[in-house]
């Protein structure tokens, strides 16, 4: 593969074809890895996302974080903007579906991303340097571009098969600190 767009297309197709059994097994494995590293997630301010289209599932993960007494925030897309707002998930039922079918919180309790301790990032694929290829709209790259906070950790969530040799990072691409897959906790 020679470009981001080719990799994006290939890995979206692979993810689309995953069996429900494989997705459920990956979710269980991811939860086990998070639980074995629970000290990193206890009593934190964590931004997650609502998984769609066979992304590694996040609903049980969100519930696990809530059980760990962490405050959970979900991104809200603002029409006409590439900047995400992060709003608190007050209850797991307090969500609405946006125009792309992604669940967003109904809460008005917004947090400045600099005040978060962990932001979990979706991806189509990722590399060993901590760069990811997303869906191509750049929402996270734009939203987190000028945030340099030593206490904030950016962690990609992915299936292990999504690890690639090189994701062709560009100047605007943000680098993650780690990635949790269904097989391993990578630290970059």
CSV table of C-alpha atoms in Angstrom, one decimal:
chain,number,residue,atom,x,y,z
A,1,UNK,CA,0.0,0.0,0.0
A,2,UNK,CA,1.4,3.3,-0.9
A,3,UNK,CA,-1.0,6.0,0.4
A,4,UNK,CA,-3.2,6.9,3.3
A,5,UNK,CA,-6.3,6.7,1.2
A,6,UNK,CA,-5.5,3.2,-0.1
A,7,UNK,CA,-4.8,2.0,3.5
A,8,UNK,CA,-8.0,3.6,4.7
A,9,UNK,CA,-10.0,1.9,2.0
A,10,UNK,CA,-8.4,-1.5,2.6
A,11,UNK,CA,-8.8,-1.5,6.4
A,12,UNK,CA,-12.3,-0.1,6.3
A,13,UNK,CA,-13.2,-3.0,4.1
A,14,UNK,CA,-11.5,-5.6,6.3
A,15,UNK,CA,-13.2,-4.2,9.4
A,16,UNK,CA,-16.6,-4.2,7.6
A,17,UNK,CA,-16.2,-8.0,6.9
A,18,UNK,CA,-15.5,-9.0,10.5
A,19,UNK,CA,-17.8,-11.6,12.0
A,20,UNK,CA,-19.8,-10.7,15.0
A,21,UNK,CA,-18.1,-13.5,16.9
A,22,UNK,CA,-14.6,-12.0,16.2
A,23,UNK,CA,-15.9,-8.5,17.3
A,24,UNK,CA,-17.3,-9.8,20.5
A,25,UNK,CA,-14.1,-11.8,21.3
A,26,UNK,CA,-12.0,-8.7,20.6
A,27,UNK,CA,-14.1,-6.6,22.9
A,28,UNK,CA,-13.7,-9.2,25.7
A,29,UNK,CA,-9.9,-9.2,25.2
A,30,UNK,CA,-9.7,-5.4,25.1
A,31,UNK,CA,-11.7,-5.2,28.4
A,32,UNK,CA,-9.3,-7.8,30.0
A,33,UNK,CA,-6.3,-5.7,29.0
A,34,UNK,CA,-7.9,-2.5,30.4
A,35,UNK,CA,-8.8,-4.3,33.6
A,36,UNK,CA,-5.3,-5.6,34.0
A,37,UNK,CA,-4.1,-1.9,33.7
A,38,UNK,CA,-6.9,-0.5,35.8
A,39,UNK,CA,-4.7,1.8,37.8
A,40,UNK,CA,-4.3,3.9,34.7
A,41,UNK,CA,-8.1,4.5,34.4
A,42,UNK,CA,-9.3,4.8,38.0
A,43,UNK,CA,-10.9,8.1,38.9
A,44,UNK,CA,-9.9,9.8,35.7
A,45,UNK,CA,-11.5,12.3,33.3
A,46,UNK,CA,-11.7,10.1,30.1
A,47,UNK,CA,-13.0,11.0,26.7
A,48,UNK,CA,-14.2,8.0,24.8
A,49,UNK,CA,-16.3,7.6,21.7
A,50,UNK,CA,-19.3,5.6,20.6
A,51,UNK,CA,-18.1,2.9,18.3
A,52,UNK,CA,-19.8,2.4,14.9
A,53,UNK,CA,-19.4,0.2,11.8
A,54,UNK,CA,-17.4,-2.6,13.4
A,55,UNK,CA,-15.0,-0.4,15.2
A,56,UNK,CA,-13.7,-2.2,18.3
A,57,UNK,CA,-16.7,-1.9,20.6
A,58,UNK,CA,-16.7,0.8,23.3
A,59,UNK,CA,-20.0,0.5,25.1
A,60,UNK,CA,-18.8,-2.1,27.7
A,61,UNK,CA,-15.6,-0.2,28.0
A,62,UNK,CA,-17.5,3.0,28.9
A,63,UNK,CA,-19.4,1.0,31.5
A,64,UNK,CA,-16.2,-0.4,32.9
A,65,UNK,CA,-14.7,3.1,33.2
A,66,UNK,CA,-17.9,4.3,35.0
A,67,UNK,CA,-17.5,1.4,37.4
A,68,UNK,CA,-13.9,2.6,38.0
A,69,UNK,CA,-15.4,5.9,39.1
A,70,UNK,CA,-14.1,7.8,36.1
A,71,UNK,CA,-16.0,10.7,34.5
A,72,UNK,CA,-16.7,9.9,30.9
A,73,UNK,CA,-17.0,12.4,28.1
A,74,UNK,CA,-18.1,11.8,24.5
A,75,UNK,CA,-17.3,14.0,21.5
A,76,UNK,CA,-20.1,16.1,20.0
A,77,UNK,CA,-19.7,17.1,16.3
A,78,UNK,CA,-20.6,20.7,15.6
A,79,UNK,CA,-22.2,21.3,12.2
A,80,UNK,CA,-19.9,23.2,9.9
A,81,UNK,CA,-16.9,22.7,12.1
A,82,UNK,CA,-14.1,20.2,12.5
A,83,UNK,CA,-13.6,20.9,16.2
A,84,UNK,CA,-15.2,18.4,18.6
A,85,UNK,CA,-16.8,19.4,21.9
A,86,UNK,CA,-16.4,16.9,24.7
A,87,UNK,CA,-19.5,16.6,26.9
A,88,UNK,CA,-20.0,14.5,30.0
A,89,UNK,CA,-21.9,11.2,29.7
A,90,UNK,CA,-24.2,11.6,32.8
A,91,UNK,CA,-25.9,8.2,32.3
A,92,UNK,CA,-25.4,5.6,29.6
A,93,UNK,CA,-28.9,6.3,28.4
A,94,UNK,CA,-28.4,10.1,28.1
A,95,UNK,CA,-27.3,10.0,24.4
A,96,UNK,CA,-28.8,10.9,21.1
A,97,UNK,CA,-27.8,9.8,17.6
A,98,UNK,CA,-26.2,12.5,15.3
A,99,UNK,CA,-26.6,12.7,11.5
A,100,UNK,CA,-23.9,10.1,11.0
A,101,UNK,CA,-25.5,7.6,13.4
A,102,UNK,CA,-22.9,8.2,16.2
A,103,UNK,CA,-24.2,8.5,19.7
A,104,UNK,CA,-23.5,11.8,21.4
A,105,UNK,CA,-24.3,12.9,25.0
A,106,UNK,CA,-27.3,15.0,25.7
A,107,UNK,CA,-25.6,16.7,28.6
A,108,UNK,CA,-24.5,20.4,28.5
A,109,UNK,CA,-21.6,19.7,30.8
A,110,UNK,CA,-18.7,20.5,28.4
A,111,UNK,CA,-15.0,20.0,29.4
A,112,UNK,CA,-12.0,21.7,27.8
A,113,UNK,CA,-9.9,18.9,26.2
A,114,UNK,CA,-6.9,20.2,28.2
A,115,UNK,CA,-8.7,19.2,31.4
A,116,UNK,CA,-9.1,15.6,30.3
A,117,UNK,CA,-6.6,13.0,31.5
A,118,UNK,CA,-7.1,10.4,28.7
A,119,UNK,CA,-8.6,10.7,25.2
A,120,UNK,CA,-9.4,7.5,23.5
A,121,UNK,CA,-9.0,7.7,19.7
A,122,UNK,CA,-10.8,5.6,17.0
A,123,UNK,CA,-8.8,4.5,14.0
A,124,UNK,CA,-8.8,2.7,10.7
A,125,UNK,CA,-5.2,1.6,11.2
A,126,UNK,CA,-2.1,2.7,13.3
A,127,UNK,CA,1.6,2.3,13.2
A,128,UNK,CA,4.4,1.7,15.8
A,129,UNK,CA,5.2,5.4,16.0
A,130,UNK,CA,1.8,6.3,17.4
A,131,UNK,CA,0.2,7.7,14.3
A,132,UNK,CA,-3.2,6.7,13.1
A,133,UNK,CA,-5.3,6.8,10.0
A,134,UNK,CA,-8.8,7.8,10.8
A,135,UNK,CA,-11.9,8.1,8.6
A,136,UNK,CA,-10.3,11.0,6.8
A,137,UNK,CA,-12.2,14.0,8.1
A,138,UNK,CA,-9.6,15.1,10.7
A,139,UNK,CA,-11.9,15.8,13.6
A,140,UNK,CA,-9.5,14.6,16.3
A,141,UNK,CA,-6.4,16.1,14.5
A,142,UNK,CA,-8.1,19.5,14.3
A,143,UNK,CA,-9.6,19.3,17.8
A,144,UNK,CA,-6.4,18.4,19.5
A,145,UNK,CA,-3.9,20.2,17.3
A,146,UNK,CA,-2.9,22.9,19.8
A,147,UNK,CA,-3.2,21.0,23.0
A,148,UNK,CA,0.1,20.2,24.7
A,149,UNK,CA,-0.7,19.1,28.2
A,150,UNK,CA,1.7,16.7,30.0
A,151,UNK,CA,-1.0,15.1,32.0
A,152,UNK,CA,-3.1,14.3,28.9
A,153,UNK,CA,-2.6,10.8,27.3
A,154,UNK,CA,-3.9,10.0,23.8
A,155,UNK,CA,-4.7,6.3,23.5
A,156,UNK,CA,-5.8,4.7,20.3
A,157,UNK,CA,-8.3,1.8,20.4
A,158,UNK,CA,-8.0,-0.8,17.7
A,159,UNK,CA,-7.9,-4.4,16.6
A,160,UNK,CA,-4.4,-5.8,16.5
A,161,UNK,CA,-4.8,-6.5,12.8
A,162,UNK,CA,-5.0,-2.8,12.2
A,163,UNK,CA,-1.3,-2.3,13.1
A,164,UNK,CA,0.6,-1.3,9.9
A,165,UNK,CA,4.2,-0.5,9.1
A,166,UNK,CA,3.7,3.1,8.2
A,167,UNK,CA,0.7,5.4,8.3
A,168,UNK,CA,2.2,8.3,6.3
A,169,UNK,CA,1.8,11.0,9.0
A,170,UNK,CA,1.4,14.5,7.8
A,171,UNK,CA,2.3,17.7,9.6
A,172,UNK,CA,-1.2,18.1,11.1
A,173,UNK,CA,-1.5,14.5,12.3
A,174,UNK,CA,-1.5,14.1,16.1
A,175,UNK,CA,0.7,11.4,17.7
A,176,UNK,CA,-0.8,9.1,20.3
A,177,UNK,CA,1.0,8.0,23.5
A,178,UNK,CA,-0.3,4.4,23.3
A,179,UNK,CA,-2.7,2.0,21.7
A,180,UNK,CA,-4.8,-0.7,23.3
A,181,UNK,CA,-5.8,-3.6,21.0
A,182,UNK,CA,-7.5,-6.9,21.5
A,183,UNK,CA,-4.0,-8.5,21.9
A,184,UNK,CA,-1.7,-5.9,23.4
A,185,UNK,CA,-1.1,-2.6,25.1
A,186,UNK,CA,1.4,-0.7,22.9
A,187,UNK,CA,3.2,2.3,24.3
A,188,UNK,CA,4.9,4.7,21.9
